[in-house]
Coordinates of C-alpha atoms in Angstrom, one line a residue:
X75 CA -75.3 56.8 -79.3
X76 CA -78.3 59.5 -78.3
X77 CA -81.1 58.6 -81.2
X78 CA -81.9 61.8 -83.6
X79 CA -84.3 62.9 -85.7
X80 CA -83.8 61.6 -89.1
X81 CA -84.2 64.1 -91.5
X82 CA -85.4 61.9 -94.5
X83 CA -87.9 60.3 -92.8
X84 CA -90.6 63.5 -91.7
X85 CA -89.7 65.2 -94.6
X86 CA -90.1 63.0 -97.8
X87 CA -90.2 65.2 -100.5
X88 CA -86.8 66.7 -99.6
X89 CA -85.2 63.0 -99.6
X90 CA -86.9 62.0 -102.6
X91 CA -85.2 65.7 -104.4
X92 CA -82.3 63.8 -102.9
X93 CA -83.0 60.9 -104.2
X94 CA -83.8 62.0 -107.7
X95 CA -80.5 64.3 -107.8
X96 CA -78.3 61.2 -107.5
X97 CA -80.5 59.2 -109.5
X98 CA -79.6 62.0 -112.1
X99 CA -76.2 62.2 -111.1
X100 CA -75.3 58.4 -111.8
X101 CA -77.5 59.2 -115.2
X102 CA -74.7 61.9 -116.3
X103 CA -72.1 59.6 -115.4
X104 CA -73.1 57.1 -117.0
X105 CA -73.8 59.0 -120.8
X106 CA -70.2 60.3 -120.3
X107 CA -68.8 57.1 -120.0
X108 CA -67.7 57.0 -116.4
X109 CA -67.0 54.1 -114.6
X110 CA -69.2 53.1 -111.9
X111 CA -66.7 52.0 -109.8
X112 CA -65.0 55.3 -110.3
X113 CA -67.9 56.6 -108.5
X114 CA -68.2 54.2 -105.9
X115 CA -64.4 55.3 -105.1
X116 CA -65.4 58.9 -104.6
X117 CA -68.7 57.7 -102.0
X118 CA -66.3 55.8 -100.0
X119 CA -63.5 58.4 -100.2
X120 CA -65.9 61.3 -99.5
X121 CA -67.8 59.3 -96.2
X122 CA -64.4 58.2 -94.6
X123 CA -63.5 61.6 -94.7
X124 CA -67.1 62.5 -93.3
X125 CA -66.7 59.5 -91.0
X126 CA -69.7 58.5 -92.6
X127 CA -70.6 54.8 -91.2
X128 CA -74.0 54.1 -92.3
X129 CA -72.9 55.3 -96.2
X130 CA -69.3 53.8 -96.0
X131 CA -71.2 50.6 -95.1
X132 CA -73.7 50.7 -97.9
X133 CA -71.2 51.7 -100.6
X134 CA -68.8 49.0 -99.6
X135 CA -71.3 46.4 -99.8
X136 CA -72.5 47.9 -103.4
X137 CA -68.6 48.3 -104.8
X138 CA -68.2 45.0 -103.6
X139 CA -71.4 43.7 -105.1
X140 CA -69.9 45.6 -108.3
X141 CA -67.2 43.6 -108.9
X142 CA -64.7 46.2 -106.8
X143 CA -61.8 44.1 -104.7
X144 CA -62.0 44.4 -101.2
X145 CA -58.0 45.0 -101.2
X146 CA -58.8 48.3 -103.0
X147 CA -61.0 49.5 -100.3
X148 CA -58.6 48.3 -97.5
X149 CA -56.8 50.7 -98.8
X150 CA -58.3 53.3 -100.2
X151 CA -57.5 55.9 -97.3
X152 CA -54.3 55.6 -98.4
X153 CA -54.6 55.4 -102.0
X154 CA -51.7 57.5 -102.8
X155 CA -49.2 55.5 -101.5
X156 CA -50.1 52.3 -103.8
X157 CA -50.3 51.6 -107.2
X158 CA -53.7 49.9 -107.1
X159 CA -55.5 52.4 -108.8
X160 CA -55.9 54.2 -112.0
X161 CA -54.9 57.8 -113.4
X162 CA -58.3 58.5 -113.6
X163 CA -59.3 56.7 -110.1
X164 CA -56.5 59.2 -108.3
X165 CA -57.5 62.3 -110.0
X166 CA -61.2 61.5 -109.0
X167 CA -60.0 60.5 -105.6
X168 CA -58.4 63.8 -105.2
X169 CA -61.2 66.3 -106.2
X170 CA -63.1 64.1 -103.9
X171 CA -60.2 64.9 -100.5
X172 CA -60.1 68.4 -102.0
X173 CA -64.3 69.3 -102.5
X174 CA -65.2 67.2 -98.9
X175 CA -62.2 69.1 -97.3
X176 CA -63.0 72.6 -98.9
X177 CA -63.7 74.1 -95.6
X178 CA -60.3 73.8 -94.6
X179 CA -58.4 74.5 -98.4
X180 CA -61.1 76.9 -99.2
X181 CA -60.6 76.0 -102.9
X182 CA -59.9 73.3 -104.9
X183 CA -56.0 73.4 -105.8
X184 CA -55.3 74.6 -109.4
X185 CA -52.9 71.2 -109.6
X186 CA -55.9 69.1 -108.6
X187 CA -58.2 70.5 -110.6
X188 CA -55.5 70.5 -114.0
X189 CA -55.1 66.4 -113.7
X190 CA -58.7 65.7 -113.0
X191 CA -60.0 67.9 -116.3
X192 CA -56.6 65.9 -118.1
X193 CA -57.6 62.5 -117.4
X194 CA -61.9 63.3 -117.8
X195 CA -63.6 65.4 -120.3
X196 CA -65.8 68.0 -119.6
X197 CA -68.5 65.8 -119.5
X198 CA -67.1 63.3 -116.9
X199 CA -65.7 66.1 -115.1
X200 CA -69.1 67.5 -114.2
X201 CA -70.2 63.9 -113.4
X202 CA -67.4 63.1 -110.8
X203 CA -68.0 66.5 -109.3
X204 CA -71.4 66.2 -108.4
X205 CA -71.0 62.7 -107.3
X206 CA -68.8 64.6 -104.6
X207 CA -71.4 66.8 -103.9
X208 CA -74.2 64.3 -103.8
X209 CA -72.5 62.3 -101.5
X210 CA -71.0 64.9 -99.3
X211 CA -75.0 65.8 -98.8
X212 CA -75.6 62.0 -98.0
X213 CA -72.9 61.7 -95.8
X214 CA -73.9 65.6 -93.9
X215 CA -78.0 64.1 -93.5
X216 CA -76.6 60.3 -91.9
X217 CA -74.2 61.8 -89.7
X218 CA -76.6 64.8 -88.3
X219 CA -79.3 61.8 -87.7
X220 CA -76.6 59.4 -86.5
X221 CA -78.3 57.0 -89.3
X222 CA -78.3 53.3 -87.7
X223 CA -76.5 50.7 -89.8
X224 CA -79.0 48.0 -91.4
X225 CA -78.9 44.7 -90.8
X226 CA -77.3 42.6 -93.0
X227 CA -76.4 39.2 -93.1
X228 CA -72.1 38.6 -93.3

């Protein structure tokens, strides 16, 4: 793979704004009560979409870390065909498939966007959507920098 410039690296201040927005991010989410692993769901969701490896490595290892069963993230690419996840994990997982893909749906369907705001408050809402967004940006600065793996012991 050609090596790039990572773009966190020469320009700090932008990656620590980064940084701080999903420092903030998590913050929200947690006063409205989401579950972390909720969020952890919509990283790994958002970067197999973006083909993300460096952040679907990292956020395994964290969900994992977090208590979240490998099984789950087996199969999360195909978490609509299984009954291993919640109400509320499925309506985050698809405002995740429908913000990442928005290119291509240019909006986010009125029946996606109905069960997500039935299953979260307002509150939670706005949390899970910018999780999307923060990690769509994540997964948009590895991929242009092709973002080498880290070593880690398995």
């Amino acid at each position: 793979m050609t090596e790039r410039i990572h773009l966190g690296k020469r320009v700090p201040e932008i990656y620590q704004a980064m940084s701080k927005l999903q420092a903030e991010v998590e913050k929200a989410a947690a006063n409205a009560g989401v579950d972390q692993k909720i969020l952890e769901l919509v990283k790994m969701r958002a970067s197999q979409i973006n083909h993300c490896a460096f952040c679907l490595d990292m956020h395994s290892h964290e969900a994992v870390q977090q208590g979240e069963s490998p099984r789950r993230l087996y199969v999360l690419q195909g978490w609509r065909e299984t009954e291993l996840f919640t109400e509320q994990e499925r309506a985050a997982l698809a405002l995740t498939e429908a913000m990442t893909n928005v290119a291509t749906l240019h909006d986010v369907p009125d029946d996606v966007y109905e069960e997500v705001t039935r299953v979260f408050d307002e509150a939670q809402y706005r949390a899970v959507a910018w999780e999307v967004i923060a990690i769509n940006s994540w997964n948009r600065m590895c991929v242009t920098s092709h973002a080498p793996l880290p070593e880690r012991a398995e």
